[in-house]
JSON list of C-alpha atoms in Angstrom, two decimals:
[
{"chain": "A", "resi": 1, "resn": "ASP", "atom": "CA", "xyz": [7.01, 5.68, -14.43]},
{"chain": "A", "resi": 2, "resn": "THR", "atom": "CA", "xyz": [4.83, 5.15, -17.56]},
{"chain": "A", "resi": 3, "resn": "THR", "atom": "CA", "xyz": [7.67, 3.68, -19.57]},
{"chain": "A", "resi": 4, "resn": "THR", "atom": "CA", "xyz": [9.60, 1.64, -16.99]},
{"chain": "A", "resi": 5, "resn": "HIS", "atom": "CA", "xyz": [8.40, -1.89, -16.34]},
{"chain": "A", "resi": 6, "resn": "TYR", "atom": "CA", "xyz": [8.71, -2.53, -12.65]},
{"chain": "A", "resi": 7, "resn": "ALA", "atom": "CA", "xyz": [7.07, -4.45, -9.70]},
{"chain": "A", "resi": 8, "resn": "ILE", "atom": "CA", "xyz": [6.15, -2.89, -6.39]},
{"chain": "A", "resi": 9, "resn": "LEU", "atom": "CA", "xyz": [5.71, -4.04, -2.89]},
{"chain": "A", "resi": 10, "resn": "SER", "atom": "CA", "xyz": [2.73, -3.63, -0.51]},
{"chain": "A", "resi": 11, "resn": "HIS", "atom": "CA", "xyz": [3.18, -4.68, 3.13]},
{"chain": "A", "resi": 12, "resn": "ARG", "atom": "CA", "xyz": [2.66, -4.12, 6.75]},
{"chain": "A", "resi": 13, "resn": "TRP", "atom": "CA", "xyz": [5.60, -2.16, 8.22]},
{"chain": "A", "resi": 14, "resn": "GLY", "atom": "CA", "xyz": [7.80, -3.61, 10.94]},
{"chain": "A", "resi": 15, "resn": "ALA", "atom": "CA", "xyz": [11.51, -3.37, 11.54]},
{"chain": "A", "resi": 16, "resn": "GLU", "atom": "CA", "xyz": [12.39, -1.82, 8.13]},
{"chain": "A", "resi": 17, "resn": "VAL", "atom": "CA", "xyz": [15.57, -0.66, 6.32]},
{"chain": "A", "resi": 18, "resn": "ASN", "atom": "CA", "xyz": [15.41, 2.98, 5.16]},
{"chain": "A", "resi": 19, "resn": "TYR", "atom": "CA", "xyz": [16.80, 4.80, 2.31]},
{"chain": "A", "resi": 20, "resn": "GLU", "atom": "CA", "xyz": [19.90, 6.12, 4.09]},
{"chain": "A", "resi": 21, "resn": "GLU", "atom": "CA", "xyz": [20.72, 2.65, 5.39]},
{"chain": "A", "resi": 22, "resn": "MET", "atom": "CA", "xyz": [20.35, 0.95, 2.04]},
{"chain": "A", "resi": 23, "resn": "VAL", "atom": "CA", "xyz": [22.49, 3.55, 0.30]},
{"chain": "A", "resi": 24, "resn": "GLY", "atom": "CA", "xyz": [25.24, 3.37, 3.00]},
{"chain": "A", "resi": 25, "resn": "LEU", "atom": "CA", "xyz": [25.10, -0.44, 3.51]},
{"chain": "A", "resi": 26, "resn": "MET", "atom": "CA", "xyz": [28.36, -1.28, 1.93]},
{"chain": "A", "resi": 27, "resn": "LYS", "atom": "CA", "xyz": [30.12, 1.59, 3.81]},
{"chain": "A", "resi": 28, "resn": "MET", "atom": "CA", "xyz": [28.99, 0.38, 7.33]},
{"chain": "A", "resi": 29, "resn": "GLU", "atom": "CA", "xyz": [31.16, -1.50, 9.73]},
{"chain": "A", "resi": 30, "resn": "GLU", "atom": "CA", "xyz": [30.57, -5.28, 9.37]},
{"chain": "A", "resi": 31, "resn": "GLU", "atom": "CA", "xyz": [28.76, -5.53, 12.74]},
{"chain": "A", "resi": 32, "resn": "GLU", "atom": "CA", "xyz": [26.36, -2.78, 11.83]},
{"chain": "A", "resi": 33, "resn": "ARG", "atom": "CA", "xyz": [25.76, -4.12, 8.43]},
{"chain": "A", "resi": 34, "resn": "GLU", "atom": "CA", "xyz": [24.94, -7.55, 9.71]},
{"chain": "A", "resi": 35, "resn": "GLU", "atom": "CA", "xyz": [22.40, -6.07, 12.27]},
{"chain": "A", "resi": 36, "resn": "VAL", "atom": "CA", "xyz": [20.61, -4.42, 9.20]},
{"chain": "A", "resi": 37, "resn": "LYS", "atom": "CA", "xyz": [20.67, -7.61, 7.16]},
{"chain": "A", "resi": 38, "resn": "GLN", "atom": "CA", "xyz": [19.03, -9.49, 10.08]},
{"chain": "A", "resi": 39, "resn": "ARG", "atom": "CA", "xyz": [16.00, -7.27, 10.21]},
{"chain": "A", "resi": 40, "resn": "ASP", "atom": "CA", "xyz": [12.81, -8.68, 8.71]},
{"chain": "A", "resi": 41, "resn": "GLY", "atom": "CA", "xyz": [12.62, -5.54, 6.57]},
{"chain": "A", "resi": 42, "resn": "TYR", "atom": "CA", "xyz": [15.76, -6.46, 4.83]},
{"chain": "A", "resi": 43, "resn": "GLN", "atom": "CA", "xyz": [14.57, -9.96, 4.21]},
{"chain": "A", "resi": 44, "resn": "LYS", "atom": "CA", "xyz": [11.45, -8.44, 2.58]},
{"chain": "A", "resi": 45, "resn": "ILE", "atom": "CA", "xyz": [13.68, -6.48, 0.22]},
{"chain": "A", "resi": 46, "resn": "VAL", "atom": "CA", "xyz": [15.76, -9.51, -0.67]},
{"chain": "A", "resi": 47, "resn": "LYS", "atom": "CA", "xyz": [12.67, -11.74, -1.14]},
{"chain": "A", "resi": 48, "resn": "SER", "atom": "CA", "xyz": [10.84, -9.10, -3.19]},
{"chain": "A", "resi": 49, "resn": "CYS", "atom": "CA", "xyz": [13.90, -8.69, -5.48]},
{"chain": "A", "resi": 50, "resn": "GLU", "atom": "CA", "xyz": [14.10, -12.40, -5.97]},
{"chain": "A", "resi": 51, "resn": "GLN", "atom": "CA", "xyz": [10.43, -12.62, -6.89]},
{"chain": "A", "resi": 52, "resn": "ALA", "atom": "CA", "xyz": [10.78, -9.57, -9.23]},
{"chain": "A", "resi": 53, "resn": "ALA", "atom": "CA", "xyz": [13.82, -11.12, -10.93]},
{"chain": "A", "resi": 54, "resn": "LYS", "atom": "CA", "xyz": [11.95, -14.46, -11.28]},
{"chain": "A", "resi": 55, "resn": "ASP", "atom": "CA", "xyz": [9.08, -12.68, -12.92]},
{"chain": "A", "resi": 56, "resn": "GLY", "atom": "CA", "xyz": [11.35, -10.97, -15.35]},
{"chain": "A", "resi": 57, "resn": "TYR", "atom": "CA", "xyz": [11.50, -7.38, -14.00]},
{"chain": "A", "resi": 58, "resn": "LYS", "atom": "CA", "xyz": [14.66, -5.36, -13.75]},
{"chain": "A", "resi": 59, "resn": "TRP", "atom": "CA", "xyz": [13.17, -2.88, -11.19]},
{"chain": "A", "resi": 60, "resn": "LEU", "atom": "CA", "xyz": [11.28, -3.18, -7.92]},
{"chain": "A", "resi": 61, "resn": "TRP", "atom": "CA", "xyz": [9.92, -0.23, -5.88]},
{"chain": "A", "resi": 62, "resn": "ILE", "atom": "CA", "xyz": [9.60, -0.51, -2.10]},
{"chain": "A", "resi": 63, "resn": "ASP", "atom": "CA", "xyz": [8.38, 2.50, 0.04]},
{"chain": "A", "resi": 64, "resn": "THR", "atom": "CA", "xyz": [10.63, 1.78, 3.00]},
{"chain": "A", "resi": 65, "resn": "CYS", "atom": "CA", "xyz": [13.94, 2.25, 1.10]},
{"chain": "A", "resi": 66, "resn": "CYS", "atom": "CA", "xyz": [13.01, 4.10, -2.07]},
{"chain": "A", "resi": 67, "resn": "ILE", "atom": "CA", "xyz": [12.02, 7.42, -0.46]},
{"chain": "A", "resi": 68, "resn": "ASP", "atom": "CA", "xyz": [14.50, 9.68, 1.27]},
{"chain": "A", "resi": 69, "resn": "LYS", "atom": "CA", "xyz": [12.21, 10.80, 4.11]},
{"chain": "A", "resi": 70, "resn": "ARG", "atom": "CA", "xyz": [14.90, 13.21, 5.34]},
{"chain": "A", "resi": 71, "resn": "SER", "atom": "CA", "xyz": [13.66, 15.38, 2.51]},
{"chain": "A", "resi": 72, "resn": "SER", "atom": "CA", "xyz": [10.23, 16.86, 3.15]},
{"chain": "A", "resi": 73, "resn": "ALA", "atom": "CA", "xyz": [9.95, 17.78, -0.53]},
{"chain": "A", "resi": 74, "resn": "GLU", "atom": "CA", "xyz": [10.67, 14.16, -1.72]},
{"chain": "A", "resi": 75, "resn": "LEU", "atom": "CA", "xyz": [8.35, 12.73, 0.87]},
{"chain": "A", "resi": 76, "resn": "SER", "atom": "CA", "xyz": [5.55, 15.09, -0.12]},
{"chain": "A", "resi": 77, "resn": "GLU", "atom": "CA", "xyz": [6.10, 14.34, -3.86]},
{"chain": "A", "resi": 78, "resn": "ALA", "atom": "CA", "xyz": [6.12, 10.60, -3.17]},
{"chain": "A", "resi": 79, "resn": "ILE", "atom": "CA", "xyz": [2.95, 10.64, -1.16]},
{"chain": "A", "resi": 80, "resn": "ASN", "atom": "CA", "xyz": [1.12, 12.74, -3.76]},
{"chain": "A", "resi": 81, "resn": "SER", "atom": "CA", "xyz": [2.35, 10.33, -6.51]},
{"chain": "A", "resi": 82, "resn": "MET", "atom": "CA", "xyz": [1.89, 7.08, -4.69]},
{"chain": "A", "resi": 83, "resn": "TYR", "atom": "CA", "xyz": [-1.37, 6.04, -6.14]},
{"chain": "A", "resi": 84, "resn": "ARG", "atom": "CA", "xyz": [-0.09, 6.56, -9.72]},
{"chain": "A", "resi": 85, "resn": "TRP", "atom": "CA", "xyz": [3.09, 4.69, -8.89]},
{"chain": "A", "resi": 86, "resn": "TYR", "atom": "CA", "xyz": [1.13, 1.64, -7.79]},
{"chain": "A", "resi": 87, "resn": "GLN", "atom": "CA", "xyz": [-1.30, 2.03, -10.76]},
{"chain": "A", "resi": 88, "resn": "ASN", "atom": "CA", "xyz": [1.60, 2.10, -13.23]},
{"chain": "A", "resi": 89, "resn": "ALA", "atom": "CA", "xyz": [3.36, -0.91, -11.81]},
{"chain": "A", "resi": 90, "resn": "GLN", "atom": "CA", "xyz": [3.12, -4.14, -13.79]},
{"chain": "A", "resi": 91, "resn": "ILE", "atom": "CA", "xyz": [2.53, -6.17, -10.74]},
{"chain": "A", "resi": 92, "resn": "CYS", "atom": "CA", "xyz": [2.11, -5.55, -6.95]},
{"chain": "A", "resi": 93, "resn": "TYR", "atom": "CA", "xyz": [3.43, -8.13, -4.45]},
{"chain": "A", "resi": 94, "resn": "ALA", "atom": "CA", "xyz": [1.12, -8.05, -1.34]},
{"chain": "A", "resi": 95, "resn": "TYR", "atom": "CA", "xyz": [3.15, -9.64, 1.57]},
{"chain": "A", "resi": 96, "resn": "LEU", "atom": "CA", "xyz": [0.76, -10.92, 4.37]},
{"chain": "A", "resi": 97, "resn": "ASN", "atom": "CA", "xyz": [3.24, -11.48, 7.14]},
{"chain": "A", "resi": 98, "resn": "ASP", "atom": "CA", "xyz": [0.85, -12.98, 9.51]},
{"chain": "A", "resi": 99, "resn": "VAL", "atom": "CA", "xyz": [-0.56, -15.74, 7.19]},
{"chain": "A", "resi": 100, "resn": "GLY", "atom": "CA", "xyz": [1.29, -18.99, 7.76]},
{"chain": "A", "resi": 101, "resn": "GLU", "atom": "CA", "xyz": [-0.87, -21.26, 5.60]},
{"chain": "A", "resi": 102, "resn": "SER", "atom": "CA", "xyz": [-0.25, -21.99, 1.96]},
{"chain": "A", "resi": 103, "resn": "THR", "atom": "CA", "xyz": [-3.75, -20.91, 0.91]},
{"chain": "A", "resi": 104, "resn": "PHE", "atom": "CA", "xyz": [-5.45, -17.62, 1.26]},
{"chain": "A", "resi": 105, "resn": "PRO", "atom": "CA", "xyz": [-7.84, -17.26, 4.14]},
{"chain": "A", "resi": 106, "resn": "THR", "atom": "CA", "xyz": [-11.39, -17.60, 3.09]},
{"chain": "A", "resi": 107, "resn": "LYS", "atom": "CA", "xyz": [-13.12, -17.34, 6.39]},
{"chain": "A", "resi": 108, "resn": "GLU", "atom": "CA", "xyz": [-13.05, -14.80, 9.26]},
{"chain": "A", "resi": 109, "resn": "ASP", "atom": "CA", "xyz": [-10.98, -16.04, 12.03]},
{"chain": "A", "resi": 110, "resn": "ASP", "atom": "CA", "xyz": [-11.21, -13.94, 15.28]},
{"chain": "A", "resi": 111, "resn": "ASP", "atom": "CA", "xyz": [-8.93, -16.23, 17.18]},
{"chain": "A", "resi": 112, "resn": "LYS", "atom": "CA", "xyz": [-6.06, -15.96, 14.67]},
{"chain": "A", "resi": 113, "resn": "TYR", "atom": "CA", "xyz": [-6.50, -12.37, 13.67]},
{"chain": "A", "resi": 114, "resn": "SER", "atom": "CA", "xyz": [-8.12, -10.95, 16.80]},
{"chain": "A", "resi": 115, "resn": "GLN", "atom": "CA", "xyz": [-6.52, -7.55, 16.25]},
{"chain": "A", "resi": 116, "resn": "SER", "atom": "CA", "xyz": [-7.61, -7.02, 12.77]},
{"chain": "A", "resi": 117, "resn": "ASN", "atom": "CA", "xyz": [-11.28, -7.87, 12.50]},
{"chain": "A", "resi": 118, "resn": "GLY", "atom": "CA", "xyz": [-10.67, -11.57, 11.85]},
{"chain": "A", "resi": 119, "resn": "TRP", "atom": "CA", "xyz": [-8.69, -11.13, 8.69]},
{"chain": "A", "resi": 120, "resn": "PRO", "atom": "CA", "xyz": [-4.88, -10.59, 8.14]},
{"chain": "A", "resi": 121, "resn": "GLU", "atom": "CA", "xyz": [-3.59, -7.26, 9.39]},
{"chain": "A", "resi": 122, "resn": "TRP", "atom": "CA", "xyz": [-2.84, -6.03, 5.82]},
{"chain": "A", "resi": 123, "resn": "PHE", "atom": "CA", "xyz": [-6.47, -5.57, 5.32]},
{"chain": "A", "resi": 124, "resn": "VAL", "atom": "CA", "xyz": [-7.01, -3.05, 8.14]},
{"chain": "A", "resi": 125, "resn": "ARG", "atom": "CA", "xyz": [-4.06, -0.68, 7.31]},
{"chain": "A", "resi": 126, "resn": "GLY", "atom": "CA", "xyz": [-4.78, 2.71, 5.70]},
{"chain": "A", "resi": 127, "resn": "TRP", "atom": "CA", "xyz": [-2.23, 2.78, 2.92]},
{"chain": "A", "resi": 128, "resn": "THR", "atom": "CA", "xyz": [-2.89, -0.79, 1.65]},
{"chain": "A", "resi": 129, "resn": "LEU", "atom": "CA", "xyz": [-6.37, 0.31, 0.49]},
{"chain": "A", "resi": 130, "resn": "GLN", "atom": "CA", "xyz": [-4.98, 2.19, -2.49]},
{"chain": "A", "resi": 131, "resn": "GLU", "atom": "CA", "xyz": [-2.30, -0.48, -2.94]},
{"chain": "A", "resi": 132, "resn": "LEU", "atom": "CA", "xyz": [-5.03, -3.04, -3.40]},
{"chain": "A", "resi": 133, "resn": "ILE", "atom": "CA", "xyz": [-7.19, -1.03, -5.88]},
{"chain": "A", "resi": 134, "resn": "ALA", "atom": "CA", "xyz": [-4.62, 0.92, -7.90]},
{"chain": "A", "resi": 135, "resn": "PRO", "atom": "CA", "xyz": [-2.40, -1.95, -9.50]},
{"chain": "A", "resi": 136, "resn": "LYS", "atom": "CA", "xyz": [-3.63, -3.94, -12.42]},
{"chain": "A", "resi": 137, "resn": "GLU", "atom": "CA", "xyz": [-2.25, -7.14, -10.86]},
{"chain": "A", "resi": 138, "resn": "VAL", "atom": "CA", "xyz": [-1.88, -7.97, -7.25]},
{"chain": "A", "resi": 139, "resn": "GLU", "atom": "CA", "xyz": [-0.24, -11.19, -6.17]},
{"chain": "A", "resi": 140, "resn": "PHE", "atom": "CA", "xyz": [-0.61, -12.27, -2.52]},
{"chain": "A", "resi": 141, "resn": "PHE", "atom": "CA", "xyz": [2.23, -14.00, -0.64]},
{"chain": "A", "resi": 142, "resn": "ASN", "atom": "CA", "xyz": [2.26, -15.67, 2.87]},
{"chain": "A", "resi": 143, "resn": "LYS", "atom": "CA", "xyz": [4.91, -15.06, 5.43]},
{"chain": "A", "resi": 144, "resn": "GLY", "atom": "CA", "xyz": [7.19, -17.66, 3.81]},
{"chain": "A", "resi": 145, "resn": "TRP", "atom": "CA", "xyz": [6.86, -15.97, 0.44]},
{"chain": "A", "resi": 146, "resn": "VAL", "atom": "CA", "xyz": [4.69, -18.67, -0.94]},
{"chain": "A", "resi": 147, "resn": "PRO", "atom": "CA", "xyz": [2.16, -17.32, -3.55]},
{"chain": "A", "resi": 148, "resn": "ILE", "atom": "CA", "xyz": [-1.36, -17.73, -2.25]},
{"chain": "A", "resi": 149, "resn": "GLY", "atom": "CA", "xyz": [-3.55, -16.20, -4.92]},
{"chain": "A", "resi": 150, "resn": "ASN", "atom": "CA", "xyz": [-4.07, -12.98, -6.98]},
{"chain": "A", "resi": 151, "resn": "LYS", "atom": "CA", "xyz": [-6.45, -10.18, -6.89]},
{"chain": "A", "resi": 152, "resn": "ARG", "atom": "CA", "xyz": [-8.64, -11.26, -9.92]},
{"chain": "A", "resi": 153, "resn": "ARG", "atom": "CA", "xyz": [-9.13, -14.88, -8.71]},
{"chain": "A", "resi": 154, "resn": "LEU", "atom": "CA", "xyz": [-9.81, -13.85, -5.11]},
{"chain": "A", "resi": 155, "resn": "ALA", "atom": "CA", "xyz": [-12.05, -10.88, -6.05]},
{"chain": "A", "resi": 156, "resn": "PRO", "atom": "CA", "xyz": [-15.24, -12.42, -4.33]},
{"chain": "A", "resi": 157, "resn": "THR", "atom": "CA", "xyz": [-13.39, -13.01, -1.11]},
{"chain": "A", "resi": 158, "resn": "LEU", "atom": "CA", "xyz": [-11.72, -9.65, -1.28]},
{"chain": "A", "resi": 159, "resn": "GLN", "atom": "CA", "xyz": [-15.12, -7.98, -1.59]},
{"chain": "A", "resi": 160, "resn": "VAL", "atom": "CA", "xyz": [-16.37, -9.75, 1.60]},
{"chain": "A", "resi": 161, "resn": "ILE", "atom": "CA", "xyz": [-13.27, -8.61, 3.45]},
{"chain": "A", "resi": 162, "resn": "THR", "atom": "CA", "xyz": [-13.00, -5.01, 2.20]},
{"chain": "A", "resi": 163, "resn": "GLY", "atom": "CA", "xyz": [-16.53, -4.08, 0.99]},
{"chain": "A", "resi": 164, "resn": "ILE", "atom": "CA", "xyz": [-15.04, -3.02, -2.44]},
{"chain": "A", "resi": 165, "resn": "PRO", "atom": "CA", "xyz": [-17.09, -4.21, -5.35]},
{"chain": "A", "resi": 166, "resn": "CYS", "atom": "CA", "xyz": [-15.49, -6.89, -7.42]},
{"chain": "A", "resi": 167, "resn": "GLU", "atom": "CA", "xyz": [-15.65, -4.70, -10.60]},
{"chain": "A", "resi": 168, "resn": "ALA", "atom": "CA", "xyz": [-13.53, -2.03, -8.89]},
{"chain": "A", "resi": 169, "resn": "LEU", "atom": "CA", "xyz": [-11.07, -4.70, -7.72]},
{"chain": "A", "resi": 170, "resn": "THR", "atom": "CA", "xyz": [-10.53, -6.35, -11.03]},
{"chain": "A", "resi": 171, "resn": "SER", "atom": "CA", "xyz": [-10.79, -3.46, -13.52]},
{"chain": "A", "resi": 172, "resn": "GLY", "atom": "CA", "xyz": [-10.19, -0.31, -11.47]},
{"chain": "A", "resi": 173, "resn": "MET", "atom": "CA", "xyz": [-12.44, 2.58, -10.43]},
{"chain": "A", "resi": 174, "resn": "GLU", "atom": "CA", "xyz": [-12.52, 4.44, -13.73]},
{"chain": "A", "resi": 175, "resn": "GLY", "atom": "CA", "xyz": [-15.95, 4.43, -15.33]},
{"chain": "A", "resi": 176, "resn": "LYS", "atom": "CA", "xyz": [-17.68, 3.04, -12.25]},
{"chain": "A", "resi": 177, "resn": "SER", "atom": "CA", "xyz": [-20.58, 4.87, -10.60]},
{"chain": "A", "resi": 178, "resn": "LEU", "atom": "CA", "xyz": [-18.98, 5.19, -7.29]},
{"chain": "A", "resi": 179, "resn": "THR", "atom": "CA", "xyz": [-19.85, 7.99, -4.79]},
{"chain": "A", "resi": 180, "resn": "VAL", "atom": "CA", "xyz": [-17.53, 9.71, -2.47]},
{"chain": "A", "resi": 181, "resn": "ALA", "atom": "CA", "xyz": [-19.41, 8.22, 0.51]},
{"chain": "A", "resi": 182, "resn": "GLN", "atom": "CA", "xyz": [-18.91, 4.67, -0.84]},
{"chain": "A", "resi": 183, "resn": "ILE", "atom": "CA", "xyz": [-15.20, 5.12, -1.18]},
{"chain": "A", "resi": 184, "resn": "MET", "atom": "CA", "xyz": [-14.98, 6.73, 2.20]},
{"chain": "A", "resi": 185, "resn": "SER", "atom": "CA", "xyz": [-16.82, 3.69, 3.59]},
{"chain": "A", "resi": 186, "resn": "TRP", "atom": "CA", "xyz": [-14.03, 1.33, 2.53]},
{"chain": "A", "resi": 187, "resn": "ALA", "atom": "CA", "xyz": [-11.63, 3.17, 4.82]},
{"chain": "A", "resi": 188, "resn": "THR", "atom": "CA", "xyz": [-13.91, 3.26, 7.92]},
{"chain": "A", "resi": 189, "resn": "ASN", "atom": "CA", "xyz": [-12.10, 0.38, 9.79]},
{"chain": "A", "resi": 190, "resn": "ARG", "atom": "CA", "xyz": [-8.66, 1.03, 8.56]},
{"chain": "A", "resi": 191, "resn": "LYS", "atom": "CA", "xyz": [-5.83, 2.34, 10.72]},
{"chain": "A", "resi": 192, "resn": "THR", "atom": "CA", "xyz": [-2.65, 4.38, 10.23]},
{"chain": "A", "resi": 193, "resn": "THR", "atom": "CA", "xyz": [0.25, 4.95, 12.58]},
{"chain": "A", "resi": 194, "resn": "LEU", "atom": "CA", "xyz": [0.09, 8.62, 12.14]},
{"chain": "A", "resi": 195, "resn": "VAL", "atom": "CA", "xyz": [-3.27, 10.44, 12.28]},
{"chain": "A", "resi": 196, "resn": "GLU", "atom": "CA", "xyz": [-2.45, 12.58, 9.30]},
{"chain": "A", "resi": 197, "resn": "ASP", "atom": "CA", "xyz": [-2.04, 9.44, 7.10]},
{"chain": "A", "resi": 198, "resn": "ARG", "atom": "CA", "xyz": [-5.66, 8.61, 7.39]},
{"chain": "A", "resi": 199, "resn": "ALA", "atom": "CA", "xyz": [-6.25, 11.53, 5.09]},
{"chain": "A", "resi": 200, "resn": "TYR", "atom": "CA", "xyz": [-3.01, 11.37, 2.97]},
{"chain": "A", "resi": 201, "resn": "SER", "atom": "CA", "xyz": [-3.65, 7.63, 2.18]},
{"chain": "A", "resi": 202, "resn": "LEU", "atom": "CA", "xyz": [-6.96, 8.46, 0.52]},
{"chain": "A", "resi": 203, "resn": "MET", "atom": "CA", "xyz": [-5.83, 11.31, -1.82]},
{"chain": "A", "resi": 204, "resn": "GLY", "atom": "CA", "xyz": [-5.08, 8.96, -4.66]},
{"chain": "A", "resi": 205, "resn": "LEU", "atom": "CA", "xyz": [-8.54, 7.33, -4.57]},
{"chain": "A", "resi": 206, "resn": "PHE", "atom": "CA", "xyz": [-10.16, 10.71, -4.92]},
{"chain": "A", "resi": 207, "resn": "GLY", "atom": "CA", "xyz": [-7.75, 12.05, -7.50]},
{"chain": "A", "resi": 208, "resn": "VAL", "atom": "CA", "xyz": [-6.83, 15.07, -5.33]},
{"chain": "A", "resi": 209, "resn": "HIS", "atom": "CA", "xyz": [-3.49, 16.54, -4.18]},
{"chain": "A", "resi": 210, "resn": "MET", "atom": "CA", "xyz": [-2.38, 18.55, -1.24]},
{"chain": "A", "resi": 211, "resn": "PRO", "atom": "CA", "xyz": [0.88, 19.40, 0.71]},
{"chain": "A", "resi": 212, "resn": "MET", "atom": "CA", "xyz": [2.00, 17.25, 3.54]},
{"chain": "A", "resi": 213, "resn": "LEU", "atom": "CA", "xyz": [1.94, 18.89, 6.99]},
{"chain": "A", "resi": 214, "resn": "TYR", "atom": "CA", "xyz": [2.80, 16.32, 9.54]},
{"chain": "A", "resi": 215, "resn": "GLY", "atom": "CA", "xyz": [1.96, 17.66, 12.93]},
{"chain": "A", "resi": 216, "resn": "GLU", "atom": "CA", "xyz": [-1.48, 19.13, 11.78]},
{"chain": "A", "resi": 217, "resn": "GLY", "atom": "CA", "xyz": [-3.41, 16.12, 13.22]},
{"chain": "A", "resi": 218, "resn": "GLU", "atom": "CA", "xyz": [-7.11, 15.84, 12.33]},
{"chain": "A", "resi": 219, "resn": "LYS", "atom": "CA", "xyz": [-6.80, 18.98, 10.20]},
{"chain": "A", "resi": 220, "resn": "ALA", "atom": "CA", "xyz": [-5.38, 16.78, 7.50]},
{"chain": "A", "resi": 221, "resn": "PHE", "atom": "CA", "xyz": [-8.77, 15.19, 7.07]},
{"chain": "A", "resi": 222, "resn": "GLN", "atom": "CA", "xyz": [-10.51, 18.53, 6.93]},
{"chain": "A", "resi": 223, "resn": "ARG", "atom": "CA", "xyz": [-8.10, 19.74, 4.13]},
{"chain": "A", "resi": 224, "resn": "LEU", "atom": "CA", "xyz": [-8.84, 16.47, 2.34]},
{"chain": "A", "resi": 225, "resn": "GLN", "atom": "CA", "xyz": [-12.65, 17.06, 2.49]},
{"chain": "A", "resi": 226, "resn": "LEU", "atom": "CA", "xyz": [-12.18, 20.52, 1.12]},
{"chain": "A", "resi": 227, "resn": "GLU", "atom": "CA", "xyz": [-10.15, 19.29, -1.77]},
{"chain": "A", "resi": 228, "resn": "ILE", "atom": "CA", "xyz": [-12.93, 16.76, -2.43]},
{"chain": "A", "resi": 229, "resn": "ILE", "atom": "CA", "xyz": [-15.66, 19.46, -2.30]},
{"chain": "A", "resi": 230, "resn": "ARG", "atom": "CA", "xyz": [-13.58, 21.58, -4.72]},
{"chain": "A", "resi": 231, "resn": "LYS", "atom": "CA", "xyz": [-13.48, 18.69, -7.14]},
{"chain": "A", "resi": 232, "resn": "PHE", "atom": "CA", "xyz": [-17.03, 17.39, -6.74]},
{"chain": "A", "resi": 233, "resn": "SER", "atom": "CA", "xyz": [-19.95, 19.82, -6.44]},
{"chain": "A", "resi": 234, "resn": "ASN", "atom": "CA", "xyz": [-22.03, 17.33, -4.39]},
{"chain": "A", "resi": 235, "resn": "GLN", "atom": "CA", "xyz": [-19.61, 15.28, -2.50]},
{"chain": "A", "resi": 236, "resn": "SER", "atom": "CA", "xyz": [-22.11, 12.80, -1.13]},
{"chain": "A", "resi": 237, "resn": "MET", "atom": "CA", "xyz": [-23.89, 11.94, -4.40]},
{"chain": "A", "resi": 238, "resn": "LEU", "atom": "CA", "xyz": [-21.88, 12.79, -7.52]},
{"chain": "A", "resi": 239, "resn": "PRO", "atom": "CA", "xyz": [-20.20, 9.75, -9.06]},
{"chain": "A", "resi": 240, "resn": "LEU", "atom": "CA", "xyz": [-16.49, 9.98, -8.50]},
{"chain": "A", "resi": 241, "resn": "TRP", "atom": "CA", "xyz": [-15.56, 8.86, -12.07]},
{"chain": "A", "resi": 242, "resn": "VAL", "atom": "CA", "xyz": [-17.58, 10.25, -15.01]}
]
């Protein structure tokens, strides 16, 4: 992934198409194939591919259909590598499926985004935290796949929404005097579907790795804290990057 030029997708999950379905699409009965193609998740794949081709990329990576989740080993490898995969992508397409306007929202709107702290739902999901920080370039799209801004230009607004300093958004975390407590604070109001993913989605930000044990519940966060302690002698004060 350091030599291949590729785009990558960041999005809010819905009715998705998984690896097995993508691989077997052409072998399906016509009725079953058409059902898959009608899903919002399939349209995301198509539109993402179209945008990647338009931008000159041969490859696009999407978490819904590029990981065979039937294999626990492949899933564990993917989750432990996820931050690096987003970091090494030339561009990340952030799809905001609940934004209908042709401009990026610049003010909190509790009526429109009542379930997500007044901002698009993408900003309260656990996995999208690293997907915002890791890539060099992030381009935002509304629900109609109209580009509505990029991470660098929108950095001041993104800082207001997320609490992440502009410098970390525009040039990454390396070399910044960030404490573990600061980074943890960015995830305070974020949610994941599975309780274990609250911990797993933060591994890349702290540069730690651990095996996936879905079913362990809150113990995942305890294991994450132990890995952080092992890496940093004073987990509340020591700068993360030195």
